Amino acid sequence: MSHMAEDLRARRAAHLLDFVHRADRRLRGPDQLRWATLLRAETGGLDSAIRWSAEHDPPLGLRLVAGLSTYWWMHGLRGDAARSARCVLTALGPQVPEGLSEEYLLAVLLAAGQQDDSGFDLAEHVEQAALVVQSLDEPFTHPVTLLLWSIVFGPFVAPGQVADVLARNTTSLDPWALAAIELCAGYPRLTGSDPDMSEKALQEALAQFRLIGDRWGVSLALSALAELAAWSGQLGQCQELTGQALAVTEELGADEDSSLLLCRRADLHLRLGELLAARRDYQRALQLGNAAETCAAARIGLARAARYGGDLPAAREFALAALDGCPGSGELARTEALGELEAIATAEGDPVAPATPGGSRRITGRWLESG
């Protein structure tokens, strides 16, 4: 490529970075749908700029990835986020560029936020990211960093460390960041707070996100409140809150998040014996979602609904499809699918032979065989 062409690519990438920064500030407010549409229109150019930057200017690529993190996660594009982050991290190696520690942390969070079968080794990057978090003594510069760290890494550290990171960010001047602190403080089991404290924090987060005009934050708060209601046995309230969260993700056009919420609501329908409603939500989840884990969950749900309704051939077909579609990293989904196939075999009166650990598995007319 000629020097002039390289210069044009560099200028284009720098221009897109400026656009991304302008859009990012507006994605967390009432005008987020318009700015999301503008970003979506630049998808091809942004992808090209990230790939070019990874090869020729990795720090620029890191800034692009960090700037797009809110957009990607807001719209359920975790796979796109992970692929772009891994592309830049591969070029950088496990070293933090000077002055870009938080951007590096965000890239690691994005890469870790979606499992895949690429074989990309995150271990050294995760270690570096942990050091970044320990070294920061001021609020994060990117408001979304706190939320993504809490979601991706928070469940794997002690509740006290989560509380410390949240407390470190309470001096932020960004209203969205303060709402995110309440949201993270209210997530069940994340900070060790009791159900009453969690509900209070989540209700506060919901009110703040609504005041700001951020639909994504509203959907996250509603979804967390629904989870809290389910744990306390309030299934009707859980259904209502999940439906509200679903309406917001549909307005955002976040198909993957909508697919996940549909699966959750369908699970509730199953628990309540509402088989038709459950099937309807699972089918719609399959239509909207592309993530292998969510599609597997929807097919497993359809298998259960069919089994509960007495249609064992259909149940087996859905369970087989779920097993077929399980990603290599989706061990939980694989276990669920195998468990459902065992339940179907029991209902059919077939003798059950335990699946052989390791290797892929396929179904014969009677049961599972290693293949």
CSV table of N, CA and C in Angstrom, one decimal, residues 21-169:
chain,number,residue,atom,x,y,z
A,21,HIS,N,-16.1,9.2,19.9
A,21,HIS,CA,-16.2,9.9,21.2
A,21,HIS,C,-17.4,10.8,21.3
A,22,ARG,N,-17.7,11.5,20.2
A,22,ARG,CA,-18.9,12.4,20.3
A,22,ARG,C,-20.2,11.6,20.5
A,23,ALA,N,-20.2,10.4,19.8
A,23,ALA,CA,-21.4,9.6,19.9
A,23,ALA,C,-21.5,9.0,21.3
A,24,ASP,N,-20.4,8.5,21.8
A,24,ASP,CA,-20.4,7.8,23.1
A,24,ASP,C,-21.0,8.7,24.2
A,25,ARG,N,-20.7,10.0,24.2
A,25,ARG,CA,-21.3,10.9,25.2
A,25,ARG,C,-22.8,11.0,25.1
A,26,ARG,N,-23.3,10.8,24.0
A,26,ARG,CA,-24.8,10.9,23.7
A,26,ARG,C,-25.5,9.6,23.8
A,27,LEU,N,-24.8,8.5,23.9
A,27,LEU,CA,-25.4,7.2,23.9
A,27,LEU,C,-26.1,6.9,25.3
A,28,ARG,N,-25.7,7.7,26.3
A,28,ARG,CA,-26.2,7.4,27.6
A,28,ARG,C,-27.3,8.4,28.0
A,29,GLY,N,-28.0,9.0,27.0
A,29,GLY,CA,-29.0,9.9,27.3
A,29,GLY,C,-30.2,9.8,26.4
A,30,PRO,N,-31.1,10.7,26.4
A,30,PRO,CA,-32.4,10.6,25.7
A,30,PRO,C,-32.2,10.5,24.2
A,31,ASP,N,-31.1,11.0,23.6
A,31,ASP,CA,-30.9,11.0,22.2
A,31,ASP,C,-30.1,9.8,21.7
A,32,GLN,N,-30.1,8.7,22.5
A,32,GLN,CA,-29.3,7.6,22.2
A,32,GLN,C,-29.7,6.8,21.0
A,33,LEU,N,-31.0,6.8,20.7
A,33,LEU,CA,-31.4,6.0,19.5
A,33,LEU,C,-30.9,6.6,18.2
A,34,ARG,N,-30.9,8.0,18.1
A,34,ARG,CA,-30.4,8.6,16.9
A,34,ARG,C,-28.9,8.4,16.8
A,35,TRP,N,-28.1,8.5,17.9
A,35,TRP,CA,-26.7,8.3,17.8
A,35,TRP,C,-26.3,6.9,17.5
A,36,ALA,N,-27.1,6.0,18.1
A,36,ALA,CA,-26.9,4.6,17.8
A,36,ALA,C,-27.1,4.3,16.3
A,37,THR,N,-28.1,4.9,15.7
A,37,THR,CA,-28.4,4.7,14.3
A,37,THR,C,-27.2,5.2,13.5
A,38,LEU,N,-26.6,6.4,13.9
A,38,LEU,CA,-25.5,6.9,13.2
A,38,LEU,C,-24.3,6.0,13.3
A,39,LEU,N,-24.1,5.4,14.4
A,39,LEU,CA,-22.9,4.5,14.6
A,39,LEU,C,-23.2,3.3,13.8
A,40,ARG,N,-24.4,2.8,13.8
A,40,ARG,CA,-24.7,1.5,13.0
A,40,ARG,C,-24.4,1.7,11.5
A,41,ALA,N,-24.7,2.9,11.0
A,41,ALA,CA,-24.4,3.2,9.6
A,41,ALA,C,-22.9,3.2,9.3
A,42,GLU,N,-22.1,3.4,10.3
A,42,GLU,CA,-20.6,3.3,10.1
A,42,GLU,C,-20.0,2.0,10.4
A,43,THR,N,-20.8,1.0,10.6
A,43,THR,CA,-20.3,-0.3,11.1
A,43,THR,C,-19.1,-0.8,10.2
A,44,GLY,N,-19.2,-0.8,8.9
A,44,GLY,CA,-18.2,-1.3,8.0
A,44,GLY,C,-16.9,-0.5,8.2
A,45,GLY,N,-17.1,0.8,8.2
A,45,GLY,CA,-15.9,1.7,8.3
A,45,GLY,C,-15.2,1.5,9.7
A,46,LEU,N,-16.0,1.4,10.7
A,46,LEU,CA,-15.4,1.2,12.0
A,46,LEU,C,-14.6,-0.1,12.1
A,47,ASP,N,-15.2,-1.2,11.6
A,47,ASP,CA,-14.6,-2.5,11.6
A,47,ASP,C,-13.2,-2.4,10.9
A,48,SER,N,-13.2,-1.8,9.7
A,48,SER,CA,-12.0,-1.6,8.9
A,48,SER,C,-11.0,-0.8,9.7
A,49,ALA,N,-11.4,0.3,10.3
A,49,ALA,CA,-10.5,1.1,11.1
A,49,ALA,C,-9.9,0.4,12.2
A,50,ILE,N,-10.6,-0.5,12.9
A,50,ILE,CA,-10.1,-1.2,14.0
A,50,ILE,C,-9.0,-2.2,13.5
A,51,ARG,N,-9.4,-2.9,12.4
A,51,ARG,CA,-8.4,-3.9,11.9
A,51,ARG,C,-7.1,-3.2,11.4
A,52,TRP,N,-7.3,-2.1,10.7
A,52,TRP,CA,-6.1,-1.3,10.3
A,52,TRP,C,-5.3,-0.8,11.4
A,53,SER,N,-6.0,-0.3,12.4
A,53,SER,CA,-5.2,0.2,13.6
A,53,SER,C,-4.5,-0.9,14.4
A,54,ALA,N,-5.1,-2.1,14.5
A,54,ALA,CA,-4.5,-3.2,15.1
A,54,ALA,C,-3.1,-3.5,14.5
A,55,GLU,N,-3.0,-3.3,13.2
A,55,GLU,CA,-1.8,-3.7,12.5
A,55,GLU,C,-0.8,-2.5,12.5
A,56,HIS,N,-1.3,-1.3,12.4
A,56,HIS,CA,-0.5,-0.1,12.2
A,56,HIS,C,-0.4,0.9,13.4
A,57,ASP,N,-1.4,0.9,14.2
A,57,ASP,CA,-1.4,1.8,15.3
A,57,ASP,C,-2.3,1.3,16.4
A,58,PRO,N,-1.8,0.2,17.1
A,58,PRO,CA,-2.6,-0.4,18.2
A,58,PRO,C,-3.2,0.5,19.2
A,59,PRO,N,-2.5,1.5,19.7
A,59,PRO,CA,-3.1,2.4,20.7
A,59,PRO,C,-4.4,3.1,20.1
A,60,LEU,N,-4.3,3.5,18.9
A,60,LEU,CA,-5.5,4.0,18.2
A,60,LEU,C,-6.7,3.0,18.2
A,61,GLY,N,-6.3,1.8,17.9
A,61,GLY,CA,-7.3,0.7,17.9
A,61,GLY,C,-7.9,0.5,19.3
A,62,LEU,N,-7.1,0.6,20.3
A,62,LEU,CA,-7.5,0.5,21.7
A,62,LEU,C,-8.5,1.6,22.0
A,63,ARG,N,-8.2,2.8,21.6
A,63,ARG,CA,-9.2,3.9,21.8
A,63,ARG,C,-10.5,3.7,21.1
A,64,LEU,N,-10.4,3.2,19.9
A,64,LEU,CA,-11.7,2.9,19.2
A,64,LEU,C,-12.5,1.9,19.9
A,65,VAL,N,-11.9,0.8,20.3
A,65,VAL,CA,-12.6,-0.3,21.0
A,65,VAL,C,-13.2,0.2,22.3
A,66,ALA,N,-12.4,1.0,23.0
A,66,ALA,CA,-13.0,1.5,24.3
A,66,ALA,C,-14.1,2.5,24.1
A,67,GLY,N,-14.0,3.3,23.0
A,67,GLY,CA,-15.1,4.3,22.7
A,67,GLY,C,-16.4,3.6,22.3
A,68,LEU,N,-16.3,2.4,21.7
A,68,LEU,CA,-17.4,1.7,21.2
A,68,LEU,C,-18.1,0.7,22.2
A,69,SER,N,-17.4,0.6,23.4
A,69,SER,CA,-17.9,-0.4,24.3
A,69,SER,C,-19.3,-0.2,24.8
A,70,THR,N,-19.7,1.0,25.0
A,70,THR,CA,-21.1,1.3,25.4
A,70,THR,C,-22.1,0.9,24.3
A,71,TYR,N,-21.8,1.3,23.1
A,71,TYR,CA,-22.6,1.0,22.0
A,71,TYR,C,-22.8,-0.5,21.8
A,72,TRP,N,-21.7,-1.2,21.8
A,72,TRP,CA,-21.7,-2.6,21.6
A,72,TRP,C,-22.6,-3.3,22.6
A,73,TRP,N,-22.3,-3.1,23.9
A,73,TRP,CA,-23.0,-3.8,25.0
A,73,TRP,C,-24.5,-3.3,25.1
A,74,MET,N,-24.7,-2.0,24.8
A,74,MET,CA,-26.1,-1.5,24.9
A,74,MET,C,-27.0,-2.2,23.9
A,75,HIS,N,-26.4,-2.6,22.8
A,75,HIS,CA,-27.2,-3.3,21.7
A,75,HIS,C,-27.0,-4.8,21.7
A,76,GLY,N,-26.4,-5.3,22.7
A,76,GLY,CA,-26.2,-6.8,22.8
A,76,GLY,C,-25.2,-7.3,21.8
A,77,LEU,N,-24.3,-6.5,21.3
A,77,LEU,CA,-23.3,-6.9,20.3
A,77,LEU,C,-22.0,-7.4,20.9
A,78,ARG,N,-22.2,-8.3,21.9
A,78,ARG,CA,-21.0,-8.7,22.7
A,78,ARG,C,-20.0,-9.5,21.8
A,79,GLY,N,-20.5,-10.3,20.8
A,79,GLY,CA,-19.7,-11.0,20.0
A,79,GLY,C,-18.8,-10.0,19.1
A,80,ASP,N,-19.4,-9.0,18.6
A,80,ASP,CA,-18.6,-8.0,17.8
A,80,ASP,C,-17.6,-7.3,18.7
A,81,ALA,N,-18.0,-7.0,19.9
A,81,ALA,CA,-17.1,-6.3,20.8
A,81,ALA,C,-15.9,-7.2,21.2
A,82,ALA,N,-16.2,-8.5,21.4
A,82,ALA,CA,-15.1,-9.4,21.8
A,82,ALA,C,-14.1,-9.6,20.6
A,83,ARG,N,-14.7,-9.8,19.4
A,83,ARG,CA,-13.8,-10.0,18.3
A,83,ARG,C,-12.9,-8.8,18.1
A,84,SER,N,-13.4,-7.6,18.1
A,84,SER,CA,-12.6,-6.4,17.9
A,84,SER,C,-11.6,-6.2,19.0
A,85,ALA,N,-12.0,-6.5,20.2
A,85,ALA,CA,-11.1,-6.3,21.4
A,85,ALA,C,-9.9,-7.3,21.2
A,86,ARG,N,-10.2,-8.6,20.9
A,86,ARG,CA,-9.2,-9.6,20.7
A,86,ARG,C,-8.2,-9.2,19.6
A,87,CYS,N,-8.7,-8.6,18.6
A,87,CYS,CA,-7.9,-8.2,17.4
A,87,CYS,C,-6.8,-7.2,17.9
A,88,VAL,N,-7.3,-6.3,18.7
A,88,VAL,CA,-6.3,-5.2,19.2
A,88,VAL,C,-5.4,-5.8,20.2
A,89,LEU,N,-5.9,-6.6,21.1
A,89,LEU,CA,-5.1,-7.2,22.2
A,89,LEU,C,-4.0,-8.1,21.6
A,90,THR,N,-4.4,-8.8,20.6
A,90,THR,CA,-3.4,-9.7,19.9
A,90,THR,C,-2.2,-8.9,19.4
A,91,ALA,N,-2.5,-7.7,18.9
A,91,ALA,CA,-1.4,-6.8,18.4
A,91,ALA,C,-0.6,-6.2,19.5
A,92,LEU,N,-1.3,-5.9,20.6
A,92,LEU,CA,-0.6,-5.3,21.7
A,92,LEU,C,0.3,-6.2,22.5
A,93,GLY,N,-0.3,-7.4,22.7
A,93,GLY,CA,0.3,-8.4,23.7
A,93,GLY,C,-0.1,-7.9,25.1
A,94,PRO,N,0.3,-8.7,26.1
A,94,PRO,CA,-0.1,-8.4,27.5
A,94,PRO,C,0.7,-7.2,28.1
A,95,GLN,N,0.6,-6.1,27.5
A,95,GLN,CA,1.3,-4.9,28.0
A,95,GLN,C,0.4,-3.7,27.9
A,96,VAL,N,0.4,-2.9,28.9
A,96,VAL,CA,-0.5,-1.7,28.9
A,96,VAL,C,0.2,-0.5,28.3
A,97,PRO,N,-0.3,0.1,27.2
A,97,PRO,CA,0.3,1.2,26.6
A,97,PRO,C,0.2,2.4,27.6
A,98,GLU,N,1.2,3.2,27.6
A,98,GLU,CA,1.3,4.4,28.5
A,98,GLU,C,0.1,5.3,28.3
A,99,GLY,N,-0.6,5.7,29.4
A,99,GLY,CA,-1.7,6.6,29.3
A,99,GLY,C,-3.0,6.0,28.9
A,100,LEU,N,-3.0,4.6,28.6
A,100,LEU,CA,-4.2,4.0,28.1
A,100,LEU,C,-4.6,2.8,29.0
A,101,SER,N,-4.4,2.9,30.3
A,101,SER,CA,-4.6,1.8,31.2
A,101,SER,C,-6.1,1.4,31.2
A,102,GLU,N,-7.0,2.4,31.3
A,102,GLU,CA,-8.4,2.1,31.4
A,102,GLU,C,-8.9,1.6,30.0
A,103,GLU,N,-8.4,2.1,28.9
A,103,GLU,CA,-8.8,1.6,27.6
A,103,GLU,C,-8.4,0.2,27.5
A,104,TYR,N,-7.2,-0.2,28.0
A,104,TYR,CA,-6.7,-1.6,28.0
A,104,TYR,C,-7.7,-2.4,28.8
A,105,LEU,N,-8.0,-2.0,30.0
A,105,LEU,CA,-8.9,-2.7,30.9
A,105,LEU,C,-10.3,-2.9,30.1
A,106,LEU,N,-10.8,-1.9,29.5
A,106,LEU,CA,-12.1,-2.1,28.8
A,106,LEU,C,-11.9,-3.1,27.7
A,107,ALA,N,-10.8,-3.1,26.9
A,107,ALA,CA,-10.6,-4.1,25.9
A,107,ALA,C,-10.6,-5.5,26.5
A,108,VAL,N,-10.0,-5.7,27.6
A,108,VAL,CA,-9.9,-7.0,28.2
A,108,VAL,C,-11.3,-7.4,28.7
A,109,LEU,N,-12.1,-6.5,29.2
A,109,LEU,CA,-13.5,-6.8,29.7
A,109,LEU,C,-14.3,-7.2,28.5
A,110,LEU,N,-14.2,-6.5,27.4
A,110,LEU,CA,-14.9,-6.9,26.2
A,110,LEU,C,-14.6,-8.2,25.7
A,111,ALA,N,-13.3,-8.5,25.6
A,111,ALA,CA,-12.8,-9.8,25.1
A,111,ALA,C,-13.3,-11.0,26.0
A,112,ALA,N,-13.4,-10.7,27.3
A,112,ALA,CA,-13.8,-11.7,28.3
A,112,ALA,C,-15.3,-11.8,28.4
A,113,GLY,N,-16.0,-10.9,27.9
A,113,GLY,CA,-17.4,-10.8,28.1
A,113,GLY,C,-18.2,-11.7,27.2
A,114,GLN,N,-17.6,-12.4,26.2
A,114,GLN,CA,-18.3,-13.3,25.3
A,114,GLN,C,-17.4,-14.5,25.0
A,115,GLN,N,-17.8,-15.6,25.4
A,115,GLN,CA,-17.0,-16.8,25.1
A,115,GLN,C,-17.1,-17.2,23.6
A,116,ASP,N,-15.9,-17.8,23.2
A,116,ASP,CA,-15.9,-18.3,21.8
A,116,ASP,C,-14.9,-19.4,21.7
A,117,ASP,N,-14.8,-19.9,20.5
A,117,ASP,CA,-13.9,-21.1,20.3
A,117,ASP,C,-12.6,-20.7,19.6
A,118,SER,N,-12.3,-19.4,19.7
A,118,SER,CA,-11.1,-19.0,18.9
A,118,SER,C,-9.8,-19.5,19.4
A,119,GLY,N,-9.8,-19.8,20.7
A,119,GLY,CA,-8.5,-20.3,21.3
A,119,GLY,C,-7.7,-19.1,21.8
A,120,PHE,N,-8.2,-17.9,21.8
A,120,PHE,CA,-7.5,-16.7,22.2
A,120,PHE,C,-7.2,-16.8,23.7
A,121,ASP,N,-6.0,-16.7,24.1
A,121,ASP,CA,-5.6,-16.8,25.5
A,121,ASP,C,-5.6,-15.5,26.2
A,122,LEU,N,-6.6,-15.4,27.2
A,122,LEU,CA,-6.8,-14.1,27.9
A,122,LEU,C,-6.1,-14.0,29.2
A,123,ALA,N,-5.5,-15.1,29.6
A,123,ALA,CA,-5.0,-15.2,31.0
A,123,ALA,C,-4.0,-14.1,31.4
A,124,GLU,N,-3.0,-13.8,30.6
A,124,GLU,CA,-2.1,-12.8,30.9
A,124,GLU,C,-2.7,-11.4,30.8
A,125,HIS,N,-3.7,-11.2,29.9
A,125,HIS,CA,-4.4,-9.9,29.8
A,125,HIS,C,-5.2,-9.7,31.1
A,126,VAL,N,-5.9,-10.8,31.5
A,126,VAL,CA,-6.7,-10.7,32.7
A,126,VAL,C,-5.8,-10.3,33.9
A,127,GLU,N,-4.6,-10.8,34.0
A,127,GLU,CA,-3.7,-10.5,35.1
A,127,GLU,C,-3.3,-9.0,35.0
A,128,GLN,N,-3.1,-8.5,33.9
A,128,GLN,CA,-2.7,-7.1,33.7
A,128,GLN,C,-3.9,-6.2,34.0
A,129,ALA,N,-5.1,-6.7,33.6
A,129,ALA,CA,-6.3,-5.9,33.9
A,129,ALA,C,-6.5,-5.8,35.4
A,130,ALA,N,-6.3,-6.8,36.1
A,130,ALA,CA,-6.5,-6.8,37.6
A,130,ALA,C,-5.5,-5.8,38.2
A,131,LEU,N,-4.3,-5.7,37.7
A,131,LEU,CA,-3.3,-4.8,38.2
A,131,LEU,C,-3.8,-3.4,37.9
A,132,VAL,N,-4.4,-3.1,36.8
A,132,VAL,CA,-4.9,-1.8,36.4
A,132,VAL,C,-5.9,-1.4,37.4
A,133,VAL,N,-6.9,-2.3,37.7
A,133,VAL,CA,-7.9,-1.9,38.7
A,133,VAL,C,-7.4,-1.6,40.0
A,134,GLN,N,-6.4,-2.4,40.5
A,134,GLN,CA,-5.8,-2.2,41.8
A,134,GLN,C,-5.0,-0.8,41.9
A,135,SER,N,-4.5,-0.4,40.7
A,135,SER,CA,-3.6,0.8,40.7
A,135,SER,C,-4.4,2.1,40.6
A,136,LEU,N,-5.7,2.0,40.1
A,136,LEU,CA,-6.5,3.2,40.0
A,136,LEU,C,-7.0,3.7,41.3
A,137,ASP,N,-6.8,4.9,41.6
A,137,ASP,CA,-7.4,5.5,42.9
A,137,ASP,C,-8.4,6.6,42.6
A,138,GLU,N,-8.8,6.8,41.4
A,138,GLU,CA,-9.8,7.8,41.0
A,138,GLU,C,-10.9,7.1,40.3
A,139,PRO,N,-12.0,7.8,40.1
A,139,PRO,CA,-13.1,7.3,39.3
A,139,PRO,C,-12.7,6.9,37.9
A,140,PHE,N,-13.3,5.9,37.3
A,140,PHE,CA,-13.0,5.6,35.9
A,140,PHE,C,-13.4,6.8,35.0
A,141,THR,N,-12.6,6.9,33.9
A,141,THR,CA,-12.9,8.0,33.0
A,141,THR,C,-14.0,7.6,32.1
A,142,HIS,N,-14.1,6.4,31.7
A,142,HIS,CA,-15.3,5.9,30.9
A,142,HIS,C,-16.3,5.4,31.8
A,143,PRO,N,-17.5,6.0,31.9
A,143,PRO,CA,-18.5,5.6,32.8
A,143,PRO,C,-18.9,4.1,32.7
A,144,VAL,N,-18.8,3.5,31.5
A,144,VAL,CA,-19.2,2.1,31.3
A,144,VAL,C,-18.2,1.2,31.9
A,145,THR,N,-17.0,1.6,32.2
A,145,THR,CA,-16.0,0.7,32.7
A,145,THR,C,-16.4,0.0,34.0
A,146,LEU,N,-17.0,0.8,34.9
A,146,LEU,CA,-17.5,0.3,36.2
A,146,LEU,C,-18.5,-0.8,36.0
A,147,LEU,N,-19.5,-0.5,35.1
A,147,LEU,CA,-20.5,-1.5,34.9
A,147,LEU,C,-20.0,-2.8,34.3
A,148,LEU,N,-19.1,-2.7,33.3
A,148,LEU,CA,-18.6,-3.9,32.6
A,148,LEU,C,-17.7,-4.7,33.6
A,149,TRP,N,-16.9,-4.0,34.4
A,149,TRP,CA,-16.0,-4.7,35.3
A,149,TRP,C,-16.9,-5.4,36.3
A,150,SER,N,-17.9,-4.8,36.8
A,150,SER,CA,-18.8,-5.5,37.8
A,150,SER,C,-19.5,-6.7,37.2
A,151,ILE,N,-19.9,-6.6,35.9
A,151,ILE,CA,-20.6,-7.7,35.3
A,151,ILE,C,-19.7,-8.9,34.9
A,152,VAL,N,-18.5,-8.5,34.3
A,152,VAL,CA,-17.6,-9.5,33.8
A,152,VAL,C,-16.7,-10.1,34.9
A,153,PHE,N,-16.1,-9.3,35.7
A,153,PHE,CA,-15.2,-9.8,36.7
A,153,PHE,C,-15.7,-9.8,38.1
A,154,GLY,N,-16.7,-9.0,38.4
A,154,GLY,CA,-17.3,-8.9,39.7
A,154,GLY,C,-17.7,-10.2,40.4
A,155,PRO,N,-18.4,-11.1,39.6
A,155,PRO,CA,-18.8,-12.3,40.2
A,155,PRO,C,-17.6,-13.2,40.7
A,156,PHE,N,-16.4,-12.9,40.2
A,156,PHE,CA,-15.2,-13.8,40.5
A,156,PHE,C,-14.3,-13.2,41.5
A,157,VAL,N,-14.6,-12.1,42.1
A,157,VAL,CA,-13.8,-11.5,43.2
A,157,VAL,C,-14.7,-11.4,44.4
A,158,ALA,N,-14.0,-11.1,45.5
A,158,ALA,CA,-14.7,-11.0,46.8
A,158,ALA,C,-15.7,-9.8,46.8
A,159,PRO,N,-16.9,-10.0,47.4
A,159,PRO,CA,-17.8,-8.9,47.5
A,159,PRO,C,-17.2,-7.6,48.1
A,160,GLY,N,-16.2,-7.7,49.0
A,160,GLY,CA,-15.6,-6.6,49.5
A,160,GLY,C,-14.8,-5.8,48.5
A,161,GLN,N,-14.2,-6.5,47.6
A,161,GLN,CA,-13.4,-5.8,46.5
A,161,GLN,C,-14.4,-5.1,45.6
A,162,VAL,N,-15.5,-5.7,45.3
A,162,VAL,CA,-16.5,-5.0,44.4
A,162,VAL,C,-17.0,-3.7,45.1
A,163,ALA,N,-17.2,-3.8,46.4
A,163,ALA,CA,-17.7,-2.7,47.2
A,163,ALA,C,-16.6,-1.6,47.2
A,164,ASP,N,-15.3,-2.0,47.2
A,164,ASP,CA,-14.2,-1.0,47.2
A,164,ASP,C,-14.2,-0.3,45.9
A,165,VAL,N,-14.3,-1.0,44.8
A,165,VAL,CA,-14.3,-0.4,43.5
A,165,VAL,C,-15.5,0.5,43.3
A,166,LEU,N,-16.6,0.1,43.7
A,166,LEU,CA,-17.8,1.0,43.6
A,166,LEU,C,-17.6,2.3,44.5
A,167,ALA,N,-17.1,2.1,45.7
A,167,ALA,CA,-16.8,3.3,46.6
A,167,ALA,C,-15.8,4.3,45.9
A,168,ARG,N,-14.8,3.7,45.2
A,168,ARG,CA,-13.8,4.6,44.6
A,168,ARG,C,-14.4,5.5,43.5
A,169,ASN,N,-15.6,5.1,43.0
A,169,ASN,CA,-16.2,5.8,41.9
A,169,ASN,C,-17.3,6.7,42.3
